[in-house]
XYZ file of C-alpha atoms in Angstrom:
498
model
C 115.262 71.770 77.210
C 117.904 69.372 76.738
C 117.392 65.769 78.751
C 120.959 66.560 79.977
C 120.090 70.347 80.920
C 116.472 69.187 82.512
C 119.641 66.644 84.474
C 121.933 69.752 85.737
C 118.589 72.017 86.741
C 116.913 69.159 88.848
C 119.936 68.694 90.364
C 120.322 72.157 90.851
C 117.353 73.072 92.133
C 116.556 70.150 94.161
C 118.763 71.009 96.801
C 117.456 74.485 97.331
C 114.117 73.173 97.519
C 114.982 71.316 100.136
C 117.376 73.090 102.036
C 114.349 76.201 102.416
C 112.272 73.139 103.224
C 114.622 72.368 106.127
C 114.645 76.202 106.821
C 111.159 76.403 107.805
C 111.022 73.329 109.715
C 113.685 75.554 111.843
C 112.307 78.843 111.360
C 108.838 76.825 113.255
C 111.001 75.520 115.515
C 112.478 79.051 116.801
C 109.489 80.249 117.125
C 108.287 80.691 120.364
C 104.788 79.751 121.397
C 104.106 79.204 124.752
C 101.675 82.470 124.402
C 100.199 81.019 121.787
C 97.859 78.537 123.944
C 97.291 74.961 122.937
C 97.679 74.594 119.169
C 95.086 71.790 117.123
C 97.398 69.544 115.437
C 95.418 69.275 112.089
C 95.430 73.358 111.419
C 99.224 72.697 111.633
C 99.214 70.047 109.240
C 96.977 72.103 107.512
C 99.740 74.497 107.161
C 102.793 71.808 107.130
C 100.455 70.908 103.607
C 100.225 74.368 102.628
C 103.756 74.545 102.640
C 105.084 71.181 101.421
C 102.890 71.677 97.920
C 104.180 74.935 97.511
C 108.301 73.396 97.690
C 107.156 71.345 95.487
C 106.006 73.636 92.830
C 109.259 76.047 93.314
C 110.389 73.075 92.132
C 109.557 72.507 89.160
C 109.208 75.933 88.458
C 112.977 77.258 89.589
C 114.600 74.461 87.128
C 112.784 74.931 83.919
C 113.124 78.980 83.918
C 115.385 81.631 85.677
C 112.759 83.976 86.954
C 108.941 83.826 86.326
C 105.199 85.386 86.738
C 104.597 81.874 88.287
C 108.447 81.753 90.071
C 107.275 85.016 92.494
C 103.378 84.078 93.021
C 104.942 80.443 94.742
C 107.178 82.726 96.305
C 104.433 85.287 96.779
C 102.060 82.422 98.684
C 104.866 80.791 100.778
C 105.416 83.571 102.387
C 102.574 84.697 102.963
C 99.964 82.176 103.194
C 101.943 79.326 104.504
C 104.905 80.282 106.420
C 103.670 83.398 107.755
C 100.806 82.703 109.262
C 101.780 79.322 110.326
C 104.288 80.826 112.328
C 101.909 83.676 113.871
C 99.749 80.364 114.785
C 102.585 78.981 116.432
C 103.375 82.575 118.359
C 99.977 82.667 118.981
C 99.280 86.141 117.714
C 98.901 87.804 114.288
C 100.749 91.352 113.984
C 97.766 92.597 112.410
C 95.015 91.361 112.541
C 95.150 89.971 116.468
C 95.110 87.295 118.357
C 94.914 83.285 117.530
C 92.391 82.408 119.443
C 89.793 84.824 119.497
C 90.042 83.273 115.225
C 89.624 79.691 116.111
C 86.767 78.893 113.437
C 88.195 81.447 110.805
C 91.937 80.156 110.936
C 90.557 76.159 109.043
C 88.503 78.066 106.850
C 91.220 79.929 105.949
C 94.069 76.568 104.755
C 91.197 75.708 102.998
C 90.972 79.221 101.135
C 94.754 78.345 100.755
C 94.206 74.792 99.545
C 92.178 75.873 96.990
C 93.709 78.808 95.681
C 96.871 76.723 95.633
C 95.768 74.075 94.084
C 93.614 75.681 91.334
C 96.262 77.973 90.579
C 98.339 75.434 89.446
C 95.479 73.054 87.707
C 94.735 76.353 85.180
C 99.017 77.012 84.391
C 99.673 73.301 84.183
C 96.522 72.692 81.805
C 97.419 76.687 80.360
C 100.997 74.999 79.392
C 99.936 72.374 78.227
C 97.601 74.327 75.867
C 100.268 76.708 74.921
C 101.890 74.815 71.568
C 97.346 75.276 69.811
C 95.560 78.110 71.874
C 94.522 80.628 69.841
C 96.366 84.433 71.462
C 94.989 86.809 73.024
C 95.531 90.077 71.113
C 96.684 91.740 74.779
C 99.705 88.778 74.868
C 100.137 89.545 70.957
C 100.183 92.409 70.668
C 103.560 92.731 72.935
C 105.225 90.133 71.148
C 105.183 93.303 68.770
C 108.858 94.245 68.049
C 110.385 97.435 69.263
C 111.981 100.436 66.507
C 114.746 101.825 66.376
C 112.591 105.758 66.825
C 110.776 104.181 69.394
C 113.470 103.940 71.884
C 114.735 107.256 71.114
C 111.454 108.269 72.263
C 111.080 107.010 74.952
C 114.285 108.129 76.391
C 113.174 111.934 75.619
C 109.817 110.914 77.002
C 111.526 109.522 79.852
C 113.894 112.982 80.340
C 111.084 115.099 80.017
C 108.785 113.498 82.868
C 112.327 113.929 84.676
C 112.401 117.466 84.526
C 108.699 117.715 85.585
C 109.371 115.395 88.979
C 111.831 117.744 89.651
C 109.602 120.582 89.314
C 107.867 118.889 92.063
C 111.002 118.646 94.244
C 112.314 115.229 93.852
C 115.267 116.915 92.660
C 117.430 115.211 95.932
C 114.689 113.459 97.314
C 116.921 110.424 97.831
C 114.212 109.121 100.611
C 111.026 107.709 100.728
C 109.610 110.925 102.862
C 111.451 113.388 100.767
C 109.351 111.797 98.081
C 106.642 111.618 99.341
C 106.669 114.762 100.660
C 107.326 116.759 97.119
C 104.557 113.781 95.088
C 101.613 115.589 97.806
C 101.880 118.914 96.962
C 98.850 118.004 94.160
C 95.753 118.819 96.163
C 93.839 116.025 93.362
C 93.673 112.464 94.465
C 94.668 111.175 91.401
C 97.410 113.318 90.070
C 99.398 112.820 92.797
C 98.020 108.572 91.608
C 99.203 109.566 88.008
C 103.127 110.831 89.635
C 103.754 107.784 91.535
C 103.105 105.057 89.242
C 103.320 105.840 85.180
C 105.411 109.032 85.348
C 107.615 107.362 86.824
C 107.254 104.604 85.512
C 108.163 105.889 82.304
C 112.256 107.091 82.742
C 112.393 103.697 84.967
C 111.041 101.609 81.767
C 112.845 104.037 78.678
C 116.717 102.866 80.884
C 115.044 99.305 80.657
C 114.198 98.921 76.557
C 117.305 101.633 76.066
C 120.026 99.033 77.599
C 118.322 95.801 76.051
C 118.144 97.202 72.791
C 122.162 98.314 73.493
C 123.302 94.690 74.623
C 120.388 93.013 71.478
C 120.554 95.561 68.893
C 124.382 95.597 67.444
C 126.337 98.540 65.768
C 122.918 98.505 64.120
C 121.607 100.990 66.448
C 123.730 103.948 66.006
C 125.171 103.388 69.923
C 127.213 106.459 69.015
C 124.364 108.648 69.345
C 122.647 106.440 71.766
C 124.807 106.057 75.181
C 125.402 109.457 76.018
C 121.547 109.855 76.368
C 121.444 106.525 77.603
C 123.659 107.520 80.585
C 122.336 111.595 80.842
C 119.156 108.876 81.812
C 119.272 106.840 84.435
C 121.817 109.811 85.547
C 118.972 111.146 85.634
C 117.167 108.439 86.975
C 119.219 108.147 90.066
C 119.088 111.620 91.297
C 115.352 112.210 90.519
C 114.032 108.955 90.438
C 115.799 107.051 92.768
C 114.013 103.443 93.237
C 115.215 103.996 97.414
C 112.681 107.041 97.412
C 109.414 105.051 96.741
C 107.072 101.855 98.285
C 109.123 99.214 99.455
C 107.505 97.224 96.272
C 108.605 99.360 93.519
C 112.593 99.350 95.324
C 111.684 95.238 94.553
C 109.367 95.777 91.749
C 112.446 98.373 90.004
C 115.244 96.465 90.655
C 114.466 93.528 89.342
C 113.000 95.730 86.105
C 116.478 96.080 85.659
C 118.656 93.520 86.736
C 117.280 90.567 86.001
C 116.969 90.536 81.523
C 121.093 91.349 82.287
C 122.579 88.582 85.367
C 119.336 85.893 85.007
C 118.182 85.265 82.724
C 121.554 83.088 81.641
C 120.454 80.977 84.463
C 120.110 77.240 84.151
C 117.255 77.524 87.250
C 115.863 80.030 89.466
C 117.306 78.976 92.238
C 119.194 82.610 91.974
C 116.162 84.990 92.302
C 114.757 82.146 94.920
C 117.572 82.338 97.130
C 117.491 86.930 96.805
C 113.695 86.642 96.575
C 114.046 84.744 100.315
C 117.536 86.462 101.604
C 115.213 89.491 100.461
C 112.731 89.572 103.379
C 116.638 89.895 106.021
C 116.180 94.124 104.407
C 112.394 94.407 103.963
C 112.391 95.218 108.057
C 114.652 97.746 107.853
C 112.982 99.169 104.660
C 109.937 99.478 106.521
C 111.881 101.476 109.045
C 113.620 103.579 106.604
C 110.009 105.271 105.556
C 110.336 107.890 107.457
C 114.385 108.055 107.024
C 115.420 112.170 105.940
C 118.612 110.873 104.409
C 120.296 108.846 102.672
C 123.146 108.652 106.128
C 120.008 107.620 108.440
C 119.280 104.632 105.856
C 122.033 103.204 105.298
C 122.733 103.239 109.590
C 118.920 101.102 108.705
C 120.029 98.843 106.101
C 123.061 97.975 108.782
C 119.995 96.781 111.260
C 119.278 92.790 109.600
C 116.300 91.152 111.391
C 116.144 87.559 111.885
C 114.020 86.387 108.828
C 112.369 83.997 111.360
C 111.204 86.406 113.481
C 110.309 88.666 111.166
C 107.593 86.228 110.153
C 106.342 86.147 113.446
C 106.189 88.932 114.371
C 106.113 91.752 111.352
C 102.270 93.053 110.346
C 104.741 93.503 106.800
C 103.174 89.746 106.490
C 100.419 89.242 108.329
C 98.364 87.654 105.167
C 96.742 84.712 106.376
C 95.441 87.084 109.958
C 94.447 89.402 107.261
C 92.021 86.894 105.745
C 91.047 85.301 109.325
C 89.869 88.790 109.093
C 87.486 88.622 105.412
C 86.304 85.536 106.972
C 85.333 86.869 109.582
C 82.840 90.221 107.957
C 81.306 87.649 105.811
C 80.195 86.065 108.431
C 78.502 88.638 109.322
C 77.384 90.980 106.102
C 77.643 87.914 102.780
C 79.643 88.456 100.159
C 79.558 91.587 97.364
C 79.004 89.516 93.804
C 82.444 91.343 91.944
C 82.049 94.678 92.807
C 85.848 94.021 95.170
C 87.256 92.568 91.401
C 85.011 94.967 89.792
C 86.288 98.298 91.613
C 90.226 96.919 91.345
C 89.620 96.979 87.599
C 87.964 100.429 87.711
C 90.066 101.170 89.974
C 90.792 104.661 87.597
C 87.123 105.646 87.554
C 87.899 108.512 89.836
C 84.920 108.403 92.298
C 83.259 112.304 91.771
C 82.029 110.001 88.838
C 81.757 106.857 91.064
C 80.712 107.820 94.607
C 80.597 103.822 95.885
C 83.383 102.739 94.365
C 84.577 99.885 96.930
C 86.859 100.397 98.646
C 90.340 98.366 99.333
C 89.702 94.706 100.479
C 91.064 95.098 104.127
C 89.852 98.662 104.651
C 86.563 97.752 104.214
C 87.403 94.314 106.411
C 88.508 96.070 108.661
C 86.187 98.879 109.001
C 83.209 96.868 109.516
C 84.730 95.580 111.821
C 85.414 97.934 113.886
C 89.301 98.446 113.898
C 91.727 101.235 114.082
C 93.624 101.147 111.612
C 91.796 100.985 108.424
C 94.568 100.634 106.427
C 95.470 96.882 105.286
C 95.464 94.613 102.305
C 94.371 91.249 102.412
C 95.919 88.149 100.358
C 95.166 87.532 96.634
C 92.759 84.330 97.497
C 90.852 87.049 99.843
C 88.992 88.993 96.637
C 86.964 86.070 95.315
C 86.910 84.409 99.364
C 84.949 88.065 100.227
C 82.646 88.551 96.806
C 81.113 85.345 96.576
C 82.712 82.578 99.348
C 84.892 79.995 99.089
C 83.629 78.662 95.615
C 84.405 82.026 94.303
C 88.724 80.851 94.671
C 89.218 77.796 93.030
C 87.324 79.589 89.718
C 89.621 82.821 90.236
C 92.432 80.604 90.416
C 92.099 78.776 87.911
C 91.809 82.183 85.466
C 94.716 83.704 87.609
C 97.078 80.382 87.059
C 96.175 80.509 83.227
C 96.641 83.925 82.398
C 100.058 83.985 83.881
C 101.183 80.689 81.835
C 100.235 82.795 79.218
C 102.941 85.986 79.230
C 105.191 83.419 81.066
C 105.621 81.584 77.764
C 104.842 84.164 75.503
C 108.014 85.576 76.898
C 110.615 82.938 77.046
C 109.573 81.505 73.359
C 112.800 81.300 71.786
C 113.052 83.527 69.087
C 116.116 85.216 67.657
C 116.526 89.016 67.969
C 118.358 89.316 64.892
C 115.650 89.785 63.125
C 114.327 92.362 65.011
C 114.825 96.196 64.226
C 116.170 96.675 68.256
C 116.612 93.472 68.989
C 113.813 93.918 70.989
C 109.662 93.038 71.650
C 107.933 95.244 74.279
C 107.179 91.960 76.751
C 110.866 92.474 77.391
C 111.221 95.542 78.133
C 107.931 95.394 80.687
C 107.584 91.900 81.864
C 110.513 91.955 84.260
C 108.591 94.514 86.280
C 105.303 92.185 85.841
C 107.549 90.321 88.502
C 109.096 92.507 90.653
C 104.898 93.307 91.267
C 104.216 90.253 91.665
C 105.061 90.074 95.106
C 102.527 92.998 95.437
C 99.996 91.365 93.933
C 99.510 88.233 95.827
C 100.174 90.558 99.477
C 97.003 92.619 98.274
C 94.924 93.951 98.189
C 93.681 93.522 94.820
C 92.522 97.435 93.777
C 96.334 98.678 94.565
C 98.565 96.537 93.841
C 97.004 96.539 90.621
C 96.960 100.360 89.495
C 100.961 99.755 90.141
C 101.037 96.915 87.909
C 98.196 99.596 85.153
C 100.043 102.172 85.212
C 103.813 100.575 85.238
C 102.400 98.761 81.559
C 100.817 101.723 80.743
C 104.870 103.347 80.648
C 105.584 101.109 77.837
C 103.539 104.075 75.202
C 106.575 105.158 73.862
C 107.747 102.767 72.823
C 104.855 101.016 70.809
C 104.150 104.647 69.213
C 106.905 104.257 66.181
C 105.640 100.884 64.602
C 108.330 98.636 63.746
C 108.789 96.031 60.854
C 111.289 92.576 60.806
C 114.199 92.880 59.248
C 112.626 90.585 56.279
C 109.606 87.492 57.561
C 109.969 85.396 60.481
C 106.990 82.284 60.386
C 105.793 82.662 63.858
C 105.515 79.695 65.893
C 105.837 77.974 69.679
C 109.045 75.532 70.755
C 107.339 73.637 72.603
C 109.610 73.422 75.846
C 112.664 75.066 74.525
C 112.994 78.744 76.488
C 115.767 80.297 74.903
C 115.006 83.850 75.021
C 116.271 86.706 73.180
C 119.660 85.471 72.538
C 121.202 86.097 68.844
C 123.818 83.223 69.559
C 120.577 80.669 70.503
C 118.460 81.066 67.313
C 115.091 80.682 66.700
C 112.068 82.640 64.900
C 109.254 83.741 67.353
């Protein structure tokens, strides 16, 4: 990025983040705190400090790239760990956890946990960014930087079509609501099969559509587009009538929307301000998505969407964003039972192991702590920084956060590294297809639970398999190199090398 481009992006991102900060203040002043009792100035100041750190980080993230894992994680931290927690503290009640007065000793600890996560995460991300040119890439990153062959594009469309036929046989044909899809997918008696159908099978046609759209856009006539386009149109129609993103969980809907749209409409933007605005405004729609989860018809869904709610009231009163309150519940649980010494993280990594083989496999952390404290309803979630807290106590948080930042920096840089797509048979790499879906899932992972969000991430990642089965070769020799801070991504008119 040149000095002039950096100045332009600063002039765009700076005012946008400043306006966002002012909106946070306006929202805090609009919350009725009469029922909350006496507020601690120290706690409010700590919430404000955490919010300030995230806003500053958002400014730099939005200035650098139009979208990234880093940007969406910061948006998640701002909403779930900072603003919603502050508003609910002012209102005097955490929607799921209960009155804030029941957590007087846990709330200051929760603020410290959030601070440790923010600072250690930013340190890990920043250090990895600075070392990126001389650091050795992991095998995972290198494998996703490999090109996609033209034959793999056709194969992915065929596999996606077979997946759509299978989903139609389950009753998803014409299932445009979440309630209808849930009923169809639950016909299997095996929870493992339901999980595979819900995540992996549904992701296959979505990634086929995403990869083909990118290949058509970048591959030009070398793909034999006259034959590819009809197959692509059939796949798109099949997704709309058999695998509608509206007939799924809200975080899946967000991941699919970001995954399909961002590479075409946002990748060429100078800053992340457009996606930042969309992400924040999206919280006016989330209440409608939640209310529509039991809708039976599209007409009912439309009716729910017309009932927009104030984002300020939503953040203050909705259990959807009660991440900080649930972290306080986990802190109370930790005081009673002590750390699990890594079992929750292990359970998330090995989520795919059947309980029949591993009877003591951990349940989600939110369910574990709410059950341990006698909650009637235990299908609850905790934010990402709670996982290392429950596993290793307060000292585990910064280590986990640093590693998380390090990993996200590696993946972000791999996706945005400059390369000339004309060197590639289909004009795309594997990471170009799946990365935008990872970005959308980052809000889910930040909100938690880790065991559920990691399962969704792995499922949608495995859906890249059809693009991997038929290897591709470069059109001609390409010398691997990084381009420092120049983040041109995948367009032939930005000549570069991988």
